[in-house]
CSV table of C-alpha atoms and ligand atoms in Angstrom, one decimal:
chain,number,residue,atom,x,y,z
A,5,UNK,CA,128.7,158.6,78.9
A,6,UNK,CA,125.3,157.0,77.9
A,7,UNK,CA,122.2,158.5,77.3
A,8,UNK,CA,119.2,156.3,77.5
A,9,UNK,CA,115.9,157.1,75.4
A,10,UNK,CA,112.9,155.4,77.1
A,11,UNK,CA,109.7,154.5,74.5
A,12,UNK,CA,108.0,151.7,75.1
A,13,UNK,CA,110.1,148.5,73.2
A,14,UNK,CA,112.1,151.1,70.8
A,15,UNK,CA,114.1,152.5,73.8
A,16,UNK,CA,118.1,153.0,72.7
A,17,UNK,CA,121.5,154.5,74.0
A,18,UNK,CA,123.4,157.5,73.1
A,19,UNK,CA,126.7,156.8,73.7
A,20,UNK,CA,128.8,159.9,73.9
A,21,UNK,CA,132.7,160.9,74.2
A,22,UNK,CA,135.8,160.9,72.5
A,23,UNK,CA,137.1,158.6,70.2
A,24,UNK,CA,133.9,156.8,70.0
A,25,UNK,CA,134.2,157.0,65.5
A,26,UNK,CA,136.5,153.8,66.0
A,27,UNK,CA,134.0,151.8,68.2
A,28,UNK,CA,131.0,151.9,66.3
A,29,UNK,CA,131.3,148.6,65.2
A,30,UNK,CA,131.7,147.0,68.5
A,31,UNK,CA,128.6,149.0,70.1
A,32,UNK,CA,126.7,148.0,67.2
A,33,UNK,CA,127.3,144.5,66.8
A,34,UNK,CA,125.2,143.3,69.4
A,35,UNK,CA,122.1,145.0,68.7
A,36,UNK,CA,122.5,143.9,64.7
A,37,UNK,CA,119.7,141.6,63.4
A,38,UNK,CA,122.4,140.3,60.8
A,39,UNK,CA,126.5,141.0,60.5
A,40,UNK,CA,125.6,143.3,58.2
A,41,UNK,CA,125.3,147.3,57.2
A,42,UNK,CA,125.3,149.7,55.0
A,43,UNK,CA,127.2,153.5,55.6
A,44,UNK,CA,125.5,156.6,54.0
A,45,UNK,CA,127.6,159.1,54.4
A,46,UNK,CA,128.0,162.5,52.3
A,47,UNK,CA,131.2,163.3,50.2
A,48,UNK,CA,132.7,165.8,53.2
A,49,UNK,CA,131.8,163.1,55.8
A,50,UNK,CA,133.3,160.0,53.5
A,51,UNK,CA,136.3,160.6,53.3
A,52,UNK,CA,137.3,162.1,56.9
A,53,UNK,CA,135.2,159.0,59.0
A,54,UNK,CA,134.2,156.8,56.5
A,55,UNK,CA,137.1,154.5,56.7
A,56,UNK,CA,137.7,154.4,60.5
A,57,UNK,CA,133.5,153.5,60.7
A,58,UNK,CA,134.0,150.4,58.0
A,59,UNK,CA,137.3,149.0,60.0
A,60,UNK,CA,135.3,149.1,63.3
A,61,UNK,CA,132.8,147.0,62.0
A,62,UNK,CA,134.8,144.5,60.1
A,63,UNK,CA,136.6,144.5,63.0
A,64,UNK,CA,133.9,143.4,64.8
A,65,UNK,CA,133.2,140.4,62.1
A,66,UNK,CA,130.2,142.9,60.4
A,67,UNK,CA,129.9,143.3,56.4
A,68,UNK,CA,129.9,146.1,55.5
A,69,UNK,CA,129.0,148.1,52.3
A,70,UNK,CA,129.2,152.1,51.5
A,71,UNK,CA,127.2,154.7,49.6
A,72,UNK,CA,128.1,158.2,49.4
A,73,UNK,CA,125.6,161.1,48.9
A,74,UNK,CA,126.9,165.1,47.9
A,75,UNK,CA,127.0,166.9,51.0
A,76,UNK,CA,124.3,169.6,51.7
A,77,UNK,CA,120.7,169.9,51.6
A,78,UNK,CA,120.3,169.2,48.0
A,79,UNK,CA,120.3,165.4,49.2
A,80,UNK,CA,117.0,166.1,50.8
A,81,UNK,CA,115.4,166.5,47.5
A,82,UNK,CA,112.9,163.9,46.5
A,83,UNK,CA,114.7,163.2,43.3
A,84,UNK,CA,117.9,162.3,45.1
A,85,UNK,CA,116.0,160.5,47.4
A,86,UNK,CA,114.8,158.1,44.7
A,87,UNK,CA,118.3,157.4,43.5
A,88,UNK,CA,119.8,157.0,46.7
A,89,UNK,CA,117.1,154.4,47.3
A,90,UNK,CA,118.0,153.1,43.9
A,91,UNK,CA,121.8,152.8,44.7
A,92,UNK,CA,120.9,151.0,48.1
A,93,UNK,CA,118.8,148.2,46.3
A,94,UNK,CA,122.0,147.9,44.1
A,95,UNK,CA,123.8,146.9,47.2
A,96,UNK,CA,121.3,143.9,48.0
A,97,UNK,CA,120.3,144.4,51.1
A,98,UNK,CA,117.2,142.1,52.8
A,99,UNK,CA,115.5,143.3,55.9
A,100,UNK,CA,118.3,141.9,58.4
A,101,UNK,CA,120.6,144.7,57.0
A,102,UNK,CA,120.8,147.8,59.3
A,103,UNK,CA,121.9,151.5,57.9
A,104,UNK,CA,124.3,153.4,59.6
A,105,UNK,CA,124.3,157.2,58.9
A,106,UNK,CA,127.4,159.1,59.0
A,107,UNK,CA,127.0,162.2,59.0
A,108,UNK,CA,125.7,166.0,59.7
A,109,UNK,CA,121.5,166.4,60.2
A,110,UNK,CA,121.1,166.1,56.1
A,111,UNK,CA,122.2,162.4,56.0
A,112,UNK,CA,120.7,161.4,59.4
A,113,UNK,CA,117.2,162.8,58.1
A,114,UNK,CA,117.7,161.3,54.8
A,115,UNK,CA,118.8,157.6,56.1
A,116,UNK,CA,116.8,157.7,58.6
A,117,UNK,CA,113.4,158.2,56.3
A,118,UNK,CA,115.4,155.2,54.0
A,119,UNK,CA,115.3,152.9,56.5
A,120,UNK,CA,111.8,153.5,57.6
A,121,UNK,CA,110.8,152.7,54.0
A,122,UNK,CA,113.2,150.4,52.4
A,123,UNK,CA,111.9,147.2,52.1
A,124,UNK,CA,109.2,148.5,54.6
A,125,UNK,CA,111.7,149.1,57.3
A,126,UNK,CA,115.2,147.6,58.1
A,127,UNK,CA,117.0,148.8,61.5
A,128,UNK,CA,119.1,151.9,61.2
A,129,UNK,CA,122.2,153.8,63.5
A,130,UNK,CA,122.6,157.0,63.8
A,131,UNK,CA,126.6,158.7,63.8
A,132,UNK,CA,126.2,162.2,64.0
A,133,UNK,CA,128.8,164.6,62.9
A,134,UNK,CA,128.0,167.6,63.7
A,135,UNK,CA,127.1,169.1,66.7
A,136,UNK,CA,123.5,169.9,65.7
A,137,UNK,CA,123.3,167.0,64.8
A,138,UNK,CA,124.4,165.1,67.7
A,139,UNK,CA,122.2,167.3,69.9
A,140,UNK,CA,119.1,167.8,68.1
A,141,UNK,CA,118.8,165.5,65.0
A,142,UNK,CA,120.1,162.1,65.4
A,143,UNK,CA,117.4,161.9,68.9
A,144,UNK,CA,113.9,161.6,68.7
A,145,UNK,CA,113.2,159.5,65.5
A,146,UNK,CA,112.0,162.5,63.2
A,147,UNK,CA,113.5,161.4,60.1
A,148,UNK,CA,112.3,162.7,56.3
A,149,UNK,CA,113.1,164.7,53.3
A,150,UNK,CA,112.3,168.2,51.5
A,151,UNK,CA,110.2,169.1,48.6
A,152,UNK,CA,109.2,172.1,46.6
A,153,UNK,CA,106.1,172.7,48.9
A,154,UNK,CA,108.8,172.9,51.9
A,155,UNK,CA,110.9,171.0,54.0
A,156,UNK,CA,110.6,167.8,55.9
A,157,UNK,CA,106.9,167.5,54.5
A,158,UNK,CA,107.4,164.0,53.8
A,159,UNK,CA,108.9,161.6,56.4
A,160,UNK,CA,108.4,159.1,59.6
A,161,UNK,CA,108.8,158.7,63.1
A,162,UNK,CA,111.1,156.5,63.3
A,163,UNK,CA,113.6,155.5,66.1
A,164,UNK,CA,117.0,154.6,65.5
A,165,UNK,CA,118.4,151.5,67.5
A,166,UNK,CA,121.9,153.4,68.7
A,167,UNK,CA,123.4,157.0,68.4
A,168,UNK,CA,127.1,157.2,68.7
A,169,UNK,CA,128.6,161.0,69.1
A,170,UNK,CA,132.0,160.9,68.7
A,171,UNK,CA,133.0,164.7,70.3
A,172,UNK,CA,135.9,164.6,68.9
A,173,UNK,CA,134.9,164.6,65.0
A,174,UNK,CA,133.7,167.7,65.5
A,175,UNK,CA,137.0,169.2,65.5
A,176,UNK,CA,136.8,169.4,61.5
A,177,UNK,CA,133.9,171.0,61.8
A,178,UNK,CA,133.6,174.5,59.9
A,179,UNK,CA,133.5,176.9,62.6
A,180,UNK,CA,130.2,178.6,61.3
A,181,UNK,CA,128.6,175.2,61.7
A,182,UNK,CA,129.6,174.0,65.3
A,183,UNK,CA,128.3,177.6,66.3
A,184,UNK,CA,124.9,177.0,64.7
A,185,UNK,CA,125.0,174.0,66.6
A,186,UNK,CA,125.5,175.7,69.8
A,187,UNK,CA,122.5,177.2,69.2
A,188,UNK,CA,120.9,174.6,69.8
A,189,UNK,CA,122.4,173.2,73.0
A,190,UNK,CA,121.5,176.6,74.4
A,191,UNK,CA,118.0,176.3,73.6
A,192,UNK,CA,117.8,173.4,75.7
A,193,UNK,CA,118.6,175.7,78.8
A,194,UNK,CA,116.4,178.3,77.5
A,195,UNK,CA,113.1,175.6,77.9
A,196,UNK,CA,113.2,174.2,81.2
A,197,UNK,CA,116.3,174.7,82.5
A,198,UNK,CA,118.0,177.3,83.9
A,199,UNK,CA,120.9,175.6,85.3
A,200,UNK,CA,122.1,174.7,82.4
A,201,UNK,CA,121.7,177.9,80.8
A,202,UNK,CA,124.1,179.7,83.8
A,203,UNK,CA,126.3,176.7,82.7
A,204,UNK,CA,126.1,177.4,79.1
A,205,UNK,CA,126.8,181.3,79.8
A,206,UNK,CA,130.2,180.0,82.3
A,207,UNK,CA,130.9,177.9,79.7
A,208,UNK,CA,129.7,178.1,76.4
A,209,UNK,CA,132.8,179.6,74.9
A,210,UNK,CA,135.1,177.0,76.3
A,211,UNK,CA,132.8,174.2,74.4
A,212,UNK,CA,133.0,176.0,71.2
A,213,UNK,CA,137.0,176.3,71.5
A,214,UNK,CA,136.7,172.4,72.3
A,215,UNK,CA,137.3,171.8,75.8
A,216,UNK,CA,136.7,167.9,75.4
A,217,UNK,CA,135.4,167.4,78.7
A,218,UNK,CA,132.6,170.5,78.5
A,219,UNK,CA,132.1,169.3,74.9
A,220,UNK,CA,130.7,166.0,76.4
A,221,UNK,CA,128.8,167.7,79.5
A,222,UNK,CA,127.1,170.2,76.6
A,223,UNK,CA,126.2,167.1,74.6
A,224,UNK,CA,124.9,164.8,77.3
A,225,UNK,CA,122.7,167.3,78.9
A,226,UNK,CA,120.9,168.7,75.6
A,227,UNK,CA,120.4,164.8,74.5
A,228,UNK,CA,118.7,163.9,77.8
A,229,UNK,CA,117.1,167.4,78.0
A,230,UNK,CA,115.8,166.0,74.4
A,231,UNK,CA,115.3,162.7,75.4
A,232,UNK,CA,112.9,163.3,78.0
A,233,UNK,CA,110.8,165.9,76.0
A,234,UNK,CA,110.9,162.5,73.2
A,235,UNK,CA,109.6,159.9,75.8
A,236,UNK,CA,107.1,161.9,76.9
A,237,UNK,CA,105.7,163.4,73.6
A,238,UNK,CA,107.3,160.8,70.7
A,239,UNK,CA,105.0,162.1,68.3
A,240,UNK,CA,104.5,165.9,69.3
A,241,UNK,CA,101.0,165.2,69.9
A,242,UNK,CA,100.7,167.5,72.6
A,243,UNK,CA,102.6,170.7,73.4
A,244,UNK,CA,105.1,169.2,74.9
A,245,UNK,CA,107.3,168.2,72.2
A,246,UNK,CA,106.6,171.7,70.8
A,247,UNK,CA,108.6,173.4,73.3
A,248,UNK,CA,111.8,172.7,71.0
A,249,UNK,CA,110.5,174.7,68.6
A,250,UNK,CA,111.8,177.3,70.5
A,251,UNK,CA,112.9,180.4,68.3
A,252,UNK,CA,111.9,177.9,65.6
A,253,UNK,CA,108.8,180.1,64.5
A,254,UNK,CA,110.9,183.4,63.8
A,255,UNK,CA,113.6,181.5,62.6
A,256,UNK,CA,112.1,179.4,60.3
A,257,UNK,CA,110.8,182.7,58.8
A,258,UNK,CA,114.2,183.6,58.3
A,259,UNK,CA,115.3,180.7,56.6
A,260,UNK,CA,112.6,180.8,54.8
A,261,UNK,CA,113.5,184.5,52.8
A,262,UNK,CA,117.3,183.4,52.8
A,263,UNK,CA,116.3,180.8,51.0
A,264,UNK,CA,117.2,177.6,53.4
A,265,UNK,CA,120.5,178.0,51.8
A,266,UNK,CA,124.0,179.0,52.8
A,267,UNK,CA,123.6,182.2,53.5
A,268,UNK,CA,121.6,181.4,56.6
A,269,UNK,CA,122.1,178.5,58.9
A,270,UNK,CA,119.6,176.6,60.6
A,271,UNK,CA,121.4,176.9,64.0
A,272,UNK,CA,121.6,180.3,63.3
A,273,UNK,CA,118.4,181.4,62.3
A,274,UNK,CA,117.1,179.6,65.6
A,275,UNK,CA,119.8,181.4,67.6
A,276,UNK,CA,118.6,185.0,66.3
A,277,UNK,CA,114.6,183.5,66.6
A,278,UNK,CA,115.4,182.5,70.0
A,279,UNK,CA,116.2,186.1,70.6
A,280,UNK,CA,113.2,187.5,69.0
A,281,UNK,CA,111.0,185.5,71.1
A,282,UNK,CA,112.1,186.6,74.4
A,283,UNK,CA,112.2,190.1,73.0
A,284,UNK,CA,108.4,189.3,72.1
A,285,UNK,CA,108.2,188.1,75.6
A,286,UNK,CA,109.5,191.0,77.3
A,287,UNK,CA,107.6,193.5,74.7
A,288,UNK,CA,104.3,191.1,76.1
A,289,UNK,CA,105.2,191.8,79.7
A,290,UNK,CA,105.6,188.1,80.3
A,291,UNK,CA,109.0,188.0,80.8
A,292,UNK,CA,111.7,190.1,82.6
A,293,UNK,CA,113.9,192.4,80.0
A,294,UNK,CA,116.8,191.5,81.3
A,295,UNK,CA,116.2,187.5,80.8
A,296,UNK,CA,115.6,188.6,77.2
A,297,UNK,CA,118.8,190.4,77.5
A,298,UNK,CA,121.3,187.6,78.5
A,299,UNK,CA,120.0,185.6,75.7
A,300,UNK,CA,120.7,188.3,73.4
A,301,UNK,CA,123.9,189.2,75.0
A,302,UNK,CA,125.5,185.5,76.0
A,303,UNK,CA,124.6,184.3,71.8
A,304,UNK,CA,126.0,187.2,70.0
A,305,UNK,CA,129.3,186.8,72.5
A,306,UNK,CA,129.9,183.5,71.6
A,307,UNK,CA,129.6,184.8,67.8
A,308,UNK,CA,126.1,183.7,67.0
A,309,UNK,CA,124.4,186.6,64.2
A,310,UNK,CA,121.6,188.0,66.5
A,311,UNK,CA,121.1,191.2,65.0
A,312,UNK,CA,118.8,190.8,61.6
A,313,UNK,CA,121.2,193.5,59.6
A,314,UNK,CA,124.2,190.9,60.4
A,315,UNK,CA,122.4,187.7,58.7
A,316,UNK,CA,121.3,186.5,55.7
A,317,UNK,CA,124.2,186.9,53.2
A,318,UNK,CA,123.1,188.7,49.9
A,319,UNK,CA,119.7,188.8,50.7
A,320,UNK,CA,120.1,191.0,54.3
A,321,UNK,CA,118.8,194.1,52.6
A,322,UNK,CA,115.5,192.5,51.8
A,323,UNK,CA,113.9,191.8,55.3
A,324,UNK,CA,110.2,192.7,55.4
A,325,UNK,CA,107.9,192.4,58.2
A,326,UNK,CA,104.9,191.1,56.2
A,327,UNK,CA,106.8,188.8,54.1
A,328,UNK,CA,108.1,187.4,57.4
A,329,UNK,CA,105.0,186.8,58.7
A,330,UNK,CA,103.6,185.1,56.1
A,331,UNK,CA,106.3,182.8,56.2
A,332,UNK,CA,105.6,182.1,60.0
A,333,UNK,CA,101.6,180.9,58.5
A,334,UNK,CA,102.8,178.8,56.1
A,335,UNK,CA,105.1,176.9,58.6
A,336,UNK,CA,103.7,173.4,58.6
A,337,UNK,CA,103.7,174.3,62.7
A,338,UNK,CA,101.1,177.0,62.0
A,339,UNK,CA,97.4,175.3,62.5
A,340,UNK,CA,94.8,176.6,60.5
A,341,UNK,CA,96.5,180.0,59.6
A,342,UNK,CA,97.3,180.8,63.4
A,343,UNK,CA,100.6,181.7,64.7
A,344,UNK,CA,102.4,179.0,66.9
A,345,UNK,CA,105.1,180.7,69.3
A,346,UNK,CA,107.3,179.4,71.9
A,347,UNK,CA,107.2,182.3,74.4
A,348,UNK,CA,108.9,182.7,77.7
A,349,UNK,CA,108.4,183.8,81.6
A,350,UNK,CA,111.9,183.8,82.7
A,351,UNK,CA,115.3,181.8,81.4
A,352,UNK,CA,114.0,178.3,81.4
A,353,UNK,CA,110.4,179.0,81.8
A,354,UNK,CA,108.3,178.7,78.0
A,355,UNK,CA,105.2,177.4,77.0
A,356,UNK,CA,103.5,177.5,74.0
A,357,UNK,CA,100.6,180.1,72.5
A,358,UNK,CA,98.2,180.6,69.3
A,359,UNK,CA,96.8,183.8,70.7
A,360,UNK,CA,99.8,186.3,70.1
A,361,UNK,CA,98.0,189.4,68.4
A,362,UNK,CA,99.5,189.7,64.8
A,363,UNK,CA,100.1,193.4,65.3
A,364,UNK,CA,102.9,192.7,68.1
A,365,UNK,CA,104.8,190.5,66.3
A,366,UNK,CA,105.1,193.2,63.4
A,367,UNK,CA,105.7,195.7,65.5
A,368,UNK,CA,108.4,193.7,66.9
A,369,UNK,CA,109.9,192.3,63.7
A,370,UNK,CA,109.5,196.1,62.7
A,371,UNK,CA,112.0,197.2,65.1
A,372,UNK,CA,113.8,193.9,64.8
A,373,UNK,CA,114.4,194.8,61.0
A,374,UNK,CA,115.5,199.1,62.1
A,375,UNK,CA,118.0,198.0,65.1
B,422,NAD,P1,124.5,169.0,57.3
B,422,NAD,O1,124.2,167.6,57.5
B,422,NAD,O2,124.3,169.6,56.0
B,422,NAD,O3,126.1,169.2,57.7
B,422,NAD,C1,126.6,170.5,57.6
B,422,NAD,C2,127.9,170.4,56.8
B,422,NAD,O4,129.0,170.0,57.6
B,422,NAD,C3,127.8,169.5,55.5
B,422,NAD,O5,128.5,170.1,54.5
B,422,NAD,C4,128.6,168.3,56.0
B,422,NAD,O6,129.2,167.6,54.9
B,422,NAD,C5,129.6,168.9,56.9
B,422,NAD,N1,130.1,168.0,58.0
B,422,NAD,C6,129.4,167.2,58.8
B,422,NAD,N2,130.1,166.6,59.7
B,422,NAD,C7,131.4,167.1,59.6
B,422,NAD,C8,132.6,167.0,60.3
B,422,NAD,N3,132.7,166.2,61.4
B,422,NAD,N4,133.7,167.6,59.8
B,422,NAD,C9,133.6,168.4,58.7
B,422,NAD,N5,132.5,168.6,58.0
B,422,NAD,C10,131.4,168.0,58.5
B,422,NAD,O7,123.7,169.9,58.3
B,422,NAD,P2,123.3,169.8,59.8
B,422,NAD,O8,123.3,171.2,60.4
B,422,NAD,O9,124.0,168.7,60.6
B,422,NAD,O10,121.8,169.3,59.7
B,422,NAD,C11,120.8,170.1,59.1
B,422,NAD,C12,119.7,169.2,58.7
B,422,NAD,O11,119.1,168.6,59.9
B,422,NAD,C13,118.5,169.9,58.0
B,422,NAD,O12,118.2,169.1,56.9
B,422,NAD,C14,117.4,169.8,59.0
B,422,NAD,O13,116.1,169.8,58.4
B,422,NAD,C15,117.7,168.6,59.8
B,422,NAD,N6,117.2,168.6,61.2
B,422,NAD,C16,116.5,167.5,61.6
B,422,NAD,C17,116.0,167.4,62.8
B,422,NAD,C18,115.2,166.2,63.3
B,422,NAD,O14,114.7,166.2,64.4
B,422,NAD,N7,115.2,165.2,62.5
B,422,NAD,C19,116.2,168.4,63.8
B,422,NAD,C20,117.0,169.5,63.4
B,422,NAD,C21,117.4,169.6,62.1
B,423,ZN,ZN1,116.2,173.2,65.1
């Protein structure tokens, strides 16, 4: 299955379906400025993919040379940015070299942001391991890396040439992390599309126990879901693009007072902030109870942590309202101090707001925190 991303001269395929690891090199080759590239990968990633990646490109007559990052967030970091762009000039690349990144959302951020800058730009690839990854991160050219004022404050638009999901890597997949994933795909429903959303409530267990065939139908729609929000809005200029953020507002709160650490997912805190935005919906009167219902009900099924006394690790007793909210300002989505929210009408109906009153959303976050 291919997924095609249209922006003007930058367009490029997702390729998607099992067993795809072992024909990177042969996708890539045509599209390579030189016979030559460079895999960043993390030291999870490495060792399960890294080989099969390197003999599909030499393979396929390509050069190819290796660095390995540790796996997690910490990569993000500015410092380890620095050396990781240290260790690539070590490798002696020119601008006719292209990066590959294997690997979950932390390496495709973190190569992606490399190649925008490395010698002012050299092509990169995107192989995304992990289903949020694959569905969310490697599409749409947002690429970047943390620092202590936040995450993702410094980066680039900037487009990949080729994404290659592989659905069947994500069989070694921690279990916690394909869920958090599924978040994801779900949300895509939740936006604009309904039918996808009665699909993912049919079906969304048998993609998480790894029926191949749904895994592939899951992935292709959320990447054209995604690619068509991209094309239309590359640069989130209007409030288009922002429609993704879906449950990112409340969630991002989350992650915020967990830390950004293990204790609370990405996936996951989306997954319980896509809840607490139809639940602010409902509370609004915009949208029908029960719509806020099956989202609640269909994500904690599957096993996604919806309820706030459920999530967050060591730091669940510690939820407070006001804290939350002043997280939710000082998301870099907030303009000028107001509150950005992805509400809803219905399943598949959102749009975005600044004028939600702040004494709802405590109310709400209130009984979020007593349920
Ligand atoms: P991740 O990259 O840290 O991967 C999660 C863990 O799974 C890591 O320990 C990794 O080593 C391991 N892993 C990856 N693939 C595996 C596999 N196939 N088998 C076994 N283990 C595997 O996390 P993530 O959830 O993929 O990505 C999160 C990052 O993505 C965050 O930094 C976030 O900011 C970023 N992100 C970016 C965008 C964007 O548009 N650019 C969108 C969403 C999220
Ligand atoms: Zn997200």
């Amino acid at each position: 299955r291919t997924v095609r991303v249209d922006l003007a001269g930058r367009g490029y395929d997702i390729a998607i379906g099992p067993g795809l690891i072992d024909r990177v090199g042969t996708l890539a080759a045509p599209l390579l400025a030189a016979p030559r590239v460079i895999v960043v990968s993390d030291e999870t990633v490495e060792p399960l993919y890294g080989r099969r990646v390197a003999a599909s490109f030499e393979k396929a007559g390509v050069k190819v040379g290796s660095v390995v990052v540790p796996a997690g967030e910490s990569s993000k970091e500015f410092g380890a940015f620095g050396r990781l762009m240290n260790t690539l000039l070590d490798a002696r690349p020119d601008r006719k070299t292209t990066l590959v990144a294997l690997g979950g959302g932390v390496v495709g951020d973190l190569t992606g942001f490399a190649a925008a800058v490395l010698l002012r730009g050299v092509d990169f690839i995107q192989v995304p391991t992990t289903l949020l990854a694959q569905v969310d991160s490697s599409v749409g050219g947002k690429t970047g890396i943390n620092t202590r004022h936040g995450k993702n404050l410094i980066g680039a638009f900037y487009q990949p040439r080729l994404v290659v999901a592989d659905t069947d890597v994500l069989d070694t997949l921690p279990r916690r992390e394909l869920l958090a994933g599924y978040a994801e795909v779900a949300k895509y429903g939740l936006i604009d599309d309904p039918a996808f959303w009665d699909w993912c409530e049919a079906n969304g267990a048998a993609v998480l126990a790894g029926d191949a065939a749904k895994r592939s139908y899951a992935i292709e729609q959320s990447c054209r879901a995604k690619a068509r929000i991209v094309a239309a809005d590359e640069r989130e200029t209007t409030d288009l693009r922002a429609l993704l953020n879906l449950g990112h507002t409340f969630g991002h709160a989350l992650e915020a007072e967990t830390g950004f650490g293990p204790d609370l997912l990405h996936g996951e805190a989306v997954g319980a902030g896509m809840t607490m935005a139809f639940d602010l919906s409902a509370k609004l009167g915009l949208c029908p109870a029960a719509d806020a219902r099956r989202v609640r009900e269909h994500l904690g099924a599957v096993g996604l942590p919806v309820r706030l006394r459920s999530i967050g690790g060591s730091n669940r007793r510690n939820w407070d309202a006001d804290k939350l909210i002043e997280h939710m300002r000082g998301d870099k989505k907030a303009e000028a101090g107001r509150l950005t929210f992805v509400l809803a009408r219905g399943i598949g109906k959102t749009f975005v707001t600044r004028d939600i009153d702040e004494p709802a959303v405590r109310e709400l976050l209130d009984a979020a925190i007593a349920a």
